[in-house]
Amino acid sequence: MCGIVGAIAQRNIVPVLLQGLQRLEYRGYDSAGLAVVHNRQLQRVRSTGRVAELTKSSANTSGHLGIAHTRWATHGVPSERNAHPHLSNELIAVVHNGIIENYEEIRARLTAQNYIFTSDTDSEVIAHLIHSHYVRNHNLLLATQAALAELVGAYAIGVVAADNDTHMICARKGSPLLLGVGKGEHFIASDVSALLSVTKNVVYLEEGDVAEISLHGYRIFNAQGVAVERPVHISEMSSESVELGEYRHYMQKEIHEQPQALADTLEGVCNSQTLVPGIFGAEAAATFAQIDSLLILACGTSHHAGMVARYWLEEIAGIPCTVEIASEYRYRVSVANPKTLVVTISQSGETADTLAALNHAKSLGHNHTLSICNVPESALVRLSKLRLLTRAGPEIGVASTKAFTTQLAALFLLTLVLAKLRGRLGKEEEQRHLHALRHLPSAAQAVLKLEPEIAHLAEHFADKQHALFLGRGLHYPIALEGALKLKEISYIHAEAYPAGELKHGPLALVDKDMPVIAVAPNDALLEKLKSNLQEVRARGGELYVFADAGTRLQSSAGVHLMQMPEHAGYLSPILHTIALQLLAYYVALKKGTDVDKPRNLAKSVTVE
Ligand code: M6R
């Protein structure tokens, strides 16, 4: 999604803006631009394509105050005229992330007042609206506040004025934005990674906040216009953690980081002898004692994590669990049970649909909320009563990898804690699960050793248009996740089915051009799955089977077998996922797609 960077300093800030945009590239974008205030004029540079293009075009631009943006098109095609910043009368420049829902009405009104629109975006109305107030009051803060009061929708914005080289205004509502606090210089950004080379001291704006930023300080006002203090956090993220290092792509790097990410996420738990609810927050024990069911809300890959967890929660903890796609739940008429624990799962913690679903659940009277999230200061974490932070570190590749496996680890902990509180986990069993969790990072490492074999297997997919993924039980969501990975980075159409559903329709698709990927661990459903696989072979379908060590399945003509290093029991979905991530990665490499920034997609989906 769109990314924002802004800076005010005593030095030329153009390199800071460009480096910040580069760091935000992972969020997904199709055009970029910047505007600086120089000699009481706005200098604007915009380009379609990569930030590298913008860097070339900005060679002769400099200034001490400016804003910059990467745009992911929503209203209007990706083009230079639709790229931000948007200007009003060469006086006001605005960058915007989010969607303005009432832009058509405002646009009509402003057009009638002789404002000339030069883009198809919803964002341009913000620039003209601020301008309409600024020409009356000559106060950029008040003009912005007045304009924001007229907007319906979501925004994070940065604003500068040509005749004001001492202040920048920013605001957020529904889209993330933070301030970077330097020495005699200040910054704004969509996320902290954009600012790592200039400061680690950040202030997260709250919903509805507006801030006025100068060289030596900043003032923050809440949604009611009252001056407020927000704490300064020192980011733990390092510059190196967002560098590519020896890897060809971030996705490959992040796949390889999984053993460490799992170890970090499980650190506190694995070092202790017993599981305690406190890992979810001080109020967890009291909350868990009151609940009788779970409702998991998430999107995309995070939703798949929830689907796996449902199998664990119902089987191990014996607690009813529903899993819903956040964007569906938020608009559905549902019956709230006040004893339900609402669990939201998100890598970014800023996914608009997941945030809205949580707010919707709260509005229905759900008071027990828990988030599983990778970004400590995200809106989702702040909105939830309880939390467990995954410690995957920054995930830059659009395709979620280490975020997913660490979410699974966190959800397994939740399952064990609830099982224990509900008297369904004996001491011995608890130790057995803890042992399996301690072993998980090295089991994940062993899967990574299959990389050359999987790369070889991927060659079979380079000329394919479609693929079918099959799994059963706990591994059905893993089939879904494997299909999602393949489609999002290789653009091969991929679908996933619970293997038992094959004969109820999708079998009609199977022929020699339809590769079928089966997730086939050594579990109780293996024999059933074997029959399903025979149904595929009998129709000439080529099978790619991801089985466990010691499997009863064998390679044969049309059956390509890949053996996982071990059978990890309940944790098997984590290992099988890593193999499917590698498969998708190498297929994408063969197809030559942009692995880390697949077309049309964004990392954090901060719009509806
Ligand atoms: O940040 P979140 O986990 O809330 O993101 C949810 C989805 O947008 C995300 O998982 C998406 O499906 C990934 N690109 C899949 O790889």
XYZ file of C-alpha atoms and ligand atoms in Angstrom:
624
model
C 0.000 0.000 0.000
C 0.994 3.629 -0.248
C 3.981 4.775 1.766
C 4.677 8.224 3.208
C 7.950 9.860 4.224
C 8.468 13.477 5.236
C 11.339 15.422 6.730
C 12.353 18.820 8.079
C 16.059 19.342 8.764
C 18.940 21.765 8.386
C 20.419 19.567 5.668
C 19.117 18.675 2.204
C 16.387 16.139 2.927
C 15.917 14.753 -0.600
C 18.294 11.791 -0.007
C 16.450 11.035 3.269
C 13.101 11.039 1.451
C 14.382 8.808 -1.340
C 16.026 6.338 1.010
C 12.862 6.235 3.094
C 10.784 5.500 -0.013
C 13.183 2.724 -0.973
C 12.685 1.164 2.430
C 8.914 1.373 1.935
C 9.051 -0.248 -1.504
C 8.125 -3.587 0.039
C 4.653 -2.260 0.872
C 3.824 -2.384 -2.833
C 3.434 0.595 -5.170
C 3.217 1.598 -8.800
C 4.417 5.223 -8.841
C 6.317 7.596 -6.589
C 6.863 11.277 -6.024
C 8.181 13.976 -3.747
C 7.781 17.698 -3.158
C 10.162 20.032 -1.358
C 9.804 23.621 -0.262
C 12.575 25.734 -1.764
C 12.766 29.537 -1.944
C 9.018 29.811 -1.180
C 8.205 27.460 -4.031
C 7.161 23.834 -4.262
C 9.416 21.648 -6.353
C 7.635 18.453 -7.294
C 9.036 15.366 -9.020
C 6.903 12.328 -9.863
C 7.412 9.143 -11.830
C 5.740 5.854 -12.562
C 7.607 2.662 -11.794
C 10.350 2.258 -9.243
C 11.832 4.683 -6.736
C 15.078 4.329 -8.708
C 13.389 6.299 -11.523
C 12.332 9.007 -9.101
C 15.884 9.156 -7.747
C 17.221 9.841 -11.239
C 14.610 12.516 -11.894
C 15.284 14.205 -8.544
C 18.987 14.771 -9.186
C 18.570 18.563 -9.279
C 16.061 18.854 -6.447
C 16.993 19.922 -2.937
C 15.407 21.472 0.122
C 15.179 21.333 3.910
C 11.493 20.467 4.114
C 9.578 17.968 2.033
C 7.182 15.066 1.695
C 7.367 11.940 -0.448
C 5.109 9.061 -1.380
C 4.844 5.676 -3.028
C 1.391 5.140 -4.521
C -0.591 1.925 -4.856
C -3.420 2.816 -7.204
C -6.977 2.737 -5.923
C -8.722 5.694 -7.633
C -7.192 6.305 -11.053
C -4.654 4.281 -13.009
C -0.967 4.199 -12.081
C 0.402 7.263 -13.928
C 2.492 10.327 -13.280
C -0.540 12.614 -13.089
C -2.112 10.418 -10.415
C 1.122 10.073 -8.414
C 1.471 12.059 -5.183
C 2.205 14.671 -3.924
C -0.876 16.494 -5.149
C -0.672 20.255 -5.294
C -3.227 22.972 -4.953
C -2.419 26.223 -6.726
C 1.337 25.637 -6.302
C 0.799 26.542 -2.643
C -0.195 23.332 -0.842
C 1.321 19.868 -1.336
C -0.212 16.721 0.139
C 0.667 13.034 0.288
C -2.101 10.662 1.307
C -2.493 7.022 2.217
C -6.052 5.673 2.582
C -9.347 6.270 0.831
C -11.574 9.348 1.016
C -15.117 8.060 0.696
C -16.871 11.396 0.119
C -14.344 12.719 -2.414
C -16.848 12.963 -5.272
C -19.087 15.322 -3.360
C -16.121 17.461 -2.211
C -14.668 17.456 -5.706
C -17.936 18.721 -7.167
C -18.128 21.472 -4.565
C -14.510 22.559 -5.079
C -14.856 22.445 -8.864
C -17.779 24.834 -8.532
C -15.389 27.091 -6.586
C -13.020 27.043 -9.613
C -10.511 24.529 -8.238
C -8.929 22.658 -11.126
C -8.366 18.955 -10.681
C -5.478 17.418 -12.550
C -5.735 13.805 -11.382
C -8.344 11.062 -11.057
C -7.497 10.412 -7.415
C -9.591 10.826 -4.309
C -6.494 12.299 -2.618
C -6.351 15.504 -4.648
C -9.438 16.843 -2.885
C -7.411 17.013 0.340
C -4.893 19.427 -1.189
C -7.596 21.751 -2.531
C -9.645 21.524 0.628
C -6.668 22.520 2.775
C -5.916 25.297 0.303
C -9.483 26.614 0.565
C -9.046 27.023 4.324
C -5.411 28.180 4.186
C -6.128 31.163 1.954
C -8.571 32.321 4.616
C -6.609 31.692 7.818
C -2.929 31.393 6.707
C -2.411 28.766 9.386
C -1.411 25.368 8.006
C -2.355 23.491 11.185
C -5.812 25.020 11.444
C -6.408 24.722 7.698
C -5.543 21.017 7.814
C -7.714 20.401 10.875
C -10.623 22.176 9.201
C -10.180 20.145 6.021
C -9.943 16.847 7.904
C -13.218 17.605 9.650
C -14.899 17.474 6.228
C -13.426 14.142 5.172
C -15.100 10.761 5.502
C -12.795 7.786 5.143
C -9.295 6.736 6.090
C -6.125 8.747 5.854
C -2.549 9.271 6.798
C -1.343 12.550 5.327
C 1.688 14.796 5.137
C 1.190 18.471 4.220
C 3.545 21.331 3.367
C 2.942 24.857 2.093
C 5.203 26.777 -0.298
C 5.184 29.887 1.893
C 5.922 28.033 5.133
C 9.383 26.501 5.294
C 9.314 26.014 9.049
C 6.472 23.558 9.535
C 5.039 20.339 8.174
C 1.630 18.985 9.219
C 0.652 15.345 9.382
C -2.384 13.393 10.561
C -3.721 9.882 10.757
C -7.073 8.150 10.938
C -7.378 4.559 9.846
C -3.943 4.434 8.184
C -0.634 4.183 10.031
C 1.734 7.138 10.536
C 4.531 7.863 12.977
C 6.902 10.711 13.804
C 10.666 10.268 13.871
C 12.433 12.375 16.466
C 15.977 13.400 15.553
C 18.388 16.007 16.909
C 17.280 19.299 15.388
C 15.388 17.408 12.692
C 12.091 15.569 12.509
C 10.460 13.082 10.204
C 7.205 11.348 9.410
C 6.755 7.886 7.909
C 4.265 5.104 7.364
C 6.511 2.709 9.197
C 9.705 2.788 11.146
C 11.801 0.964 8.547
C 11.745 4.146 6.420
C 13.546 6.119 9.125
C 16.134 3.667 10.432
C 19.056 5.517 8.876
C 18.066 8.824 10.528
C 16.508 7.941 13.887
C 15.220 5.110 16.029
C 13.146 7.379 18.252
C 9.571 7.239 17.099
C 6.173 8.484 18.238
C 3.150 6.514 17.036
C 0.211 8.768 16.262
C -3.146 7.650 17.600
C -6.405 7.581 15.635
C -7.480 11.126 14.812
C -4.183 12.778 15.820
C -2.866 15.793 13.934
C 0.749 16.906 14.435
C 2.636 20.087 13.647
C 6.323 19.437 13.125
C 9.231 21.847 13.057
C 13.025 21.598 13.195
C 13.189 21.615 16.961
C 9.956 20.008 18.082
C 6.456 18.846 17.425
C 2.973 19.346 18.845
C 0.295 16.665 18.724
C -3.448 17.306 18.929
C -6.026 14.603 19.360
C -9.224 14.219 17.353
C -10.905 16.832 19.567
C -8.082 19.321 18.894
C -6.678 19.055 22.436
C -2.872 19.088 22.784
C -1.673 15.644 23.909
C 1.591 13.891 24.743
C 2.419 10.597 23.061
C 5.305 8.447 24.304
C 8.599 8.231 22.404
C 9.557 4.629 21.640
C 13.019 3.427 20.768
C 12.667 1.054 17.849
C 14.466 -2.266 18.204
C 14.597 -2.713 14.451
C 18.096 -2.503 13.007
C 19.122 -1.280 9.578
C 20.631 -4.714 8.870
C 17.334 -6.461 9.586
C 15.857 -4.788 6.533
C 18.886 -5.362 4.260
C 18.917 -8.207 1.747
C 22.377 -9.491 2.639
C 23.512 -12.617 0.810
C 20.036 -13.510 -0.509
C 18.606 -12.950 -3.949
C 15.183 -11.885 -2.673
C 13.629 -10.891 0.636
C 11.247 -13.797 0.318
C 14.150 -16.231 0.162
C 15.819 -14.480 3.100
C 12.615 -14.588 5.125
C 12.018 -18.267 4.358
C 15.521 -18.919 5.694
C 14.963 -16.778 8.770
C 12.162 -19.052 9.968
C 14.177 -21.230 12.346
C 15.385 -18.074 14.132
C 11.986 -16.386 13.982
C 10.352 -19.453 15.538
C 13.048 -19.641 18.204
C 12.584 -15.938 19.020
C 8.790 -16.215 19.165
C 8.965 -19.227 21.446
C 11.941 -18.001 23.491
C 10.256 -17.152 26.776
C 8.092 -20.240 26.710
C 10.691 -22.776 25.748
C 13.071 -21.609 28.467
C 10.489 -22.262 31.154
C 9.225 -25.573 32.448
C 5.562 -24.758 32.354
C 3.043 -22.797 30.302
C 1.337 -19.800 31.883
C -1.475 -17.567 30.575
C 0.615 -14.494 31.461
C 2.391 -14.708 28.096
C -0.770 -13.171 26.613
C -0.879 -10.278 29.072
C -1.573 -9.573 32.715
C -5.336 -10.017 32.359
C -5.118 -13.264 30.386
C -5.804 -15.715 33.216
C -8.938 -13.847 34.305
C -10.132 -13.459 30.713
C -9.494 -17.073 29.714
C -11.438 -18.242 32.777
C -14.543 -16.462 31.462
C -14.585 -17.605 27.840
C -16.442 -20.513 26.282
C -15.489 -20.154 22.616
C -13.182 -18.385 20.174
C -13.813 -16.278 17.100
C -10.733 -15.819 14.927
C -10.720 -12.903 12.463
C -8.019 -12.299 9.873
C -7.235 -11.902 6.171
C -5.155 -13.811 3.639
C -2.318 -15.848 5.041
C -3.192 -14.808 8.586
C -6.652 -16.264 8.008
C -5.041 -19.560 7.026
C -3.156 -19.534 10.329
C -6.505 -19.172 12.070
C -7.895 -22.110 10.124
C -5.055 -24.366 11.295
C -5.563 -23.155 14.858
C -9.196 -24.176 14.787
C -8.189 -27.819 14.402
C -5.794 -27.501 17.348
C -8.187 -25.569 19.576
C -11.131 -27.897 19.147
C -9.075 -31.104 19.360
C -6.538 -30.263 22.058
C -8.298 -27.589 24.139
C -11.842 -28.802 23.449
C -13.089 -25.268 22.923
C -15.448 -24.300 20.072
C -13.775 -22.072 17.516
C -15.027 -20.199 14.455
C -12.678 -18.650 11.917
C -13.863 -15.849 9.650
C -12.441 -13.686 6.940
C -12.355 -10.247 8.517
C -13.773 -8.440 5.484
C -16.818 -10.711 5.527
C -17.399 -10.636 9.271
C -17.408 -6.843 9.448
C -20.422 -6.600 7.147
C -22.314 -9.699 8.223
C -25.171 -9.668 10.695
C -23.869 -12.006 13.371
C -24.926 -13.089 16.815
C -22.409 -12.023 19.435
C -21.646 -14.227 22.404
C -20.098 -12.109 25.184
C -18.182 -15.167 26.395
C -16.289 -15.465 23.130
C -12.623 -14.549 22.926
C -12.135 -12.588 19.694
C -8.683 -13.349 18.306
C -7.325 -11.197 15.489
C -4.232 -12.326 13.608
C -2.108 -10.012 11.496
C 1.492 -9.597 10.453
C 1.260 -5.839 10.058
C -1.410 -5.065 12.610
C -2.592 -2.372 10.187
C -4.802 -4.389 7.806
C -7.890 -2.224 7.388
C -10.357 -5.120 7.210
C -8.958 -6.826 10.306
C -9.007 -3.579 12.291
C -12.570 -2.891 11.179
C -13.616 -6.450 12.069
C -12.175 -6.035 15.564
C -13.951 -2.717 16.016
C -17.144 -4.296 14.734
C -16.808 -7.170 17.204
C -16.308 -4.665 20.028
C -19.348 -2.720 18.934
C -21.367 -5.929 19.227
C -20.298 -6.263 22.853
C -17.247 -8.500 22.581
C -14.959 -7.398 25.396
C -12.479 -10.280 25.370
C -9.990 -9.480 22.638
C -6.579 -10.896 21.833
C -4.284 -10.057 18.944
C -1.463 -12.109 17.514
C 0.694 -9.671 15.666
C 4.237 -9.036 14.429
C 4.298 -5.265 14.940
C 4.293 -4.251 18.607
C 2.995 -0.709 18.240
C 0.446 -1.446 15.557
C -3.158 -0.305 15.770
C -4.350 -3.889 16.189
C -2.194 -4.489 19.241
C -3.254 -1.213 20.760
C -6.919 -2.022 20.210
C -6.750 -5.446 21.867
C -6.903 -6.277 25.536
C -4.507 -9.223 25.272
C -1.691 -9.846 22.833
C 1.031 -12.221 21.858
C 3.702 -10.704 19.676
C 5.298 -12.919 17.114
C 8.964 -12.093 16.842
C 9.508 -12.736 13.176
C 11.289 -9.396 12.641
C 10.506 -7.163 9.676
C 8.884 -9.031 6.800
C 9.612 -7.186 3.572
C 8.534 -9.644 0.848
C 4.868 -9.184 -0.006
C 4.347 -12.933 0.328
C 3.991 -13.744 3.975
C 6.360 -16.521 5.092
C 7.980 -16.198 8.515
C 5.010 -14.198 9.755
C 2.771 -17.193 9.029
C 4.880 -19.854 10.707
C 5.395 -17.704 13.792
C 1.638 -17.027 13.918
C 1.138 -20.785 13.944
C 3.641 -21.149 16.773
C 1.803 -18.451 18.751
C -1.574 -20.070 18.104
C -0.248 -23.414 19.244
C 0.811 -21.769 22.503
C -2.678 -20.327 22.865
C -4.116 -23.798 22.330
C -1.873 -25.326 24.986
C -2.571 -22.599 27.531
C -6.338 -22.944 27.040
C -6.108 -26.741 27.137
C -4.238 -26.517 30.422
C -6.720 -24.107 31.977
C -9.558 -26.367 30.887
C -7.956 -29.397 32.520
C -7.210 -31.099 29.208
C -3.439 -31.064 29.382
C -1.661 -33.340 31.807
C 1.857 -32.631 33.060
C 3.439 -35.231 30.837
C 1.631 -34.077 27.768
C 2.573 -30.471 28.502
C 6.249 -31.483 28.662
C 5.896 -33.450 25.429
C 4.474 -30.410 23.637
C 7.120 -28.123 25.120
C 9.787 -30.526 23.918
C 8.282 -30.501 20.392
C 8.253 -26.685 20.437
C 11.900 -26.530 21.532
C 12.778 -28.839 18.666
C 10.744 -26.846 16.105
C 13.521 -24.433 14.978
C 15.886 -27.292 14.157
C 13.101 -29.216 12.404
C 12.442 -26.078 10.318
C 16.155 -25.865 9.550
C 16.084 -29.437 8.288
C 13.244 -28.587 5.860
C 15.378 -25.783 4.419
C 17.941 -28.414 3.420
C 15.403 -29.649 0.855
C 15.834 -26.373 -1.056
C 17.904 -27.793 -3.972
C 15.480 -30.703 -4.464
C 12.456 -28.403 -4.345
C 14.141 -25.991 -6.784
C 14.534 -28.931 -9.139
C 10.886 -29.936 -8.717
C 9.826 -26.349 -9.467
C 11.139 -26.685 -13.027
C 8.099 -28.838 -13.842
C 5.833 -25.853 -13.160
C 7.456 -23.207 -15.338
C 5.108 -23.788 -18.280
C 1.947 -24.500 -16.272
C -1.108 -22.241 -16.181
C -2.973 -23.913 -13.309
C -2.267 -26.012 -10.240
C -4.383 -27.814 -7.684
C -3.375 -28.211 -4.047
C -4.856 -30.905 -1.841
C -4.700 -31.479 1.889
C -6.830 -32.963 4.617
C -7.568 -31.948 8.189
C -4.885 -29.733 9.705
C -3.171 -29.645 6.331
C -6.109 -28.391 4.298
C -5.320 -24.785 5.320
C -1.697 -25.524 4.401
C -2.868 -26.514 0.916
C -4.729 -23.179 0.794
C -1.604 -21.357 1.881
C 0.537 -23.220 -0.680
C -1.908 -22.227 -3.428
C -1.961 -18.600 -2.250
C 1.849 -18.443 -2.263
C 2.063 -19.913 -5.755
C -0.576 -17.647 -7.254
C 0.602 -14.436 -5.680
C 4.238 -14.658 -6.742
C 4.237 -16.861 -9.864
C 0.833 -15.777 -11.248
C -0.096 -19.421 -11.833
C -3.766 -19.933 -11.133
C -3.847 -22.213 -8.111
C -6.707 -23.577 -6.063
C -6.806 -25.688 -2.954
C -9.335 -28.262 -1.853
C -9.760 -30.607 1.032
C -8.821 -33.838 -0.774
C -12.182 -35.448 0.021
C -13.924 -32.750 -2.038
C -12.080 -33.682 -5.213
C -14.757 -35.966 -6.556
C -17.458 -33.375 -5.824
C -16.284 -31.145 -8.657
C -12.623 -30.239 -9.073
C -11.713 -33.684 -10.404
C -13.216 -32.476 -13.693
C -10.211 -30.163 -14.050
C -7.613 -32.883 -13.743
C -5.654 -33.861 -16.852
C -1.989 -34.064 -17.803
C -1.624 -30.259 -17.763
C -2.931 -29.872 -14.247
C -0.209 -30.506 -11.655
C -1.679 -31.627 -8.340
C 0.295 -30.864 -5.202
C -0.653 -32.974 -2.206
C 0.269 -32.289 1.410
C 0.505 -35.822 2.756
C 1.920 -36.148 6.263
C 1.976 -39.409 8.179
C -1.265 -38.758 9.996
C -4.539 -40.588 10.498
C -5.896 -39.300 7.175
C -3.043 -40.575 5.011
C -4.884 -43.687 3.818
C -7.914 -41.613 2.837
C -5.645 -39.174 1.022
C -3.985 -42.057 -0.851
C -7.329 -42.974 -2.397
C -7.861 -39.352 -3.442
C -4.432 -39.315 -5.073
C -5.255 -42.476 -7.017
C -8.318 -40.700 -8.365
C -5.957 -38.035 -9.726
C -3.485 -40.504 -11.257
C -6.311 -42.407 -12.921
C -7.177 -39.179 -14.827
C -3.595 -38.604 -15.962
C -2.896 -35.868 -13.381
C 0.766 -35.372 -12.428
C 1.227 -35.614 -8.645
C 3.709 -33.733 -6.477
C 3.445 -35.244 -3.032
C 4.951 -33.637 0.080
C 5.122 -36.564 2.488
C 6.947 -37.219 5.749
C 10.042 -39.296 6.473
C 9.140 -42.988 6.593
C 6.013 -42.452 4.485
C 4.212 -45.411 2.947
C 3.858 -43.427 -0.294
C 6.302 -44.077 -3.104
C 7.520 -42.311 -6.221
C 6.364 -43.807 -9.506
C 5.556 -42.677 -13.033
C 3.675 -39.385 -12.663
C 4.156 -39.312 -8.882
C 6.981 -37.068 -7.614
C 7.625 -37.615 -3.932
C 9.301 -35.090 -1.635
C 10.055 -36.372 1.861
C 10.054 -34.020 4.814
C 12.779 -34.674 7.404
C 10.353 -35.945 10.030
C 6.718 -36.108 11.056
C 6.189 -33.257 13.462
C 2.765 -34.309 14.774
C 0.567 -31.341 15.570
C 3.333 -29.009 14.391
C 3.551 -30.670 10.990
C 1.691 -27.790 9.228
C 4.634 -25.511 10.029
C 7.154 -27.788 8.330
C 4.993 -28.525 5.311
C 4.378 -24.816 4.796
C 8.084 -24.108 4.549
C 8.402 -26.688 1.745
C 5.492 -25.110 -0.159
C 6.964 -21.628 0.303
C 10.178 -22.865 -1.320
C 8.204 -24.431 -4.152
C 6.362 -21.168 -4.877
C 9.607 -19.204 -4.640
C 11.457 -21.376 -7.160
C 8.518 -21.534 -9.560
C 8.413 -17.719 -9.475
C 12.166 -17.584 -10.107
C 11.701 -19.825 -13.150
C 8.895 -17.610 -14.405
C 10.978 -14.482 -13.831
C 8.325 -12.598 -11.884
C 9.017 -9.835 -9.380
C 9.103 -12.144 -6.352
C 9.197 -9.541 -3.600
C 6.825 -7.096 -5.219
C 4.293 -9.121 -7.187
C 2.099 -7.137 -9.547
C -1.038 -5.485 -8.135
C -0.288 -6.495 -4.541
C 0.731 -4.578 -1.452
C 2.299 -5.692 1.790
C 0.068 -3.908 4.248
C -3.462 -3.607 2.972
C -4.438 -0.430 4.755
C -7.471 0.281 2.594
C -10.711 -1.648 2.492
O -0.649 -7.986 7.736
P -1.731 -9.035 7.687
O -1.272 -10.361 8.196
O -2.994 -8.586 8.320
O -2.038 -9.216 6.129
C -3.086 -10.022 5.697
C -2.942 -10.347 4.233
O -2.987 -9.182 3.460
C -1.635 -11.081 3.927
O -1.486 -12.211 4.720
C -1.574 -11.489 2.446
O -2.542 -12.455 2.183
C -0.176 -11.983 2.079
N 0.346 -11.220 0.969
C -0.107 -13.399 1.663
O 1.196 -13.805 1.393
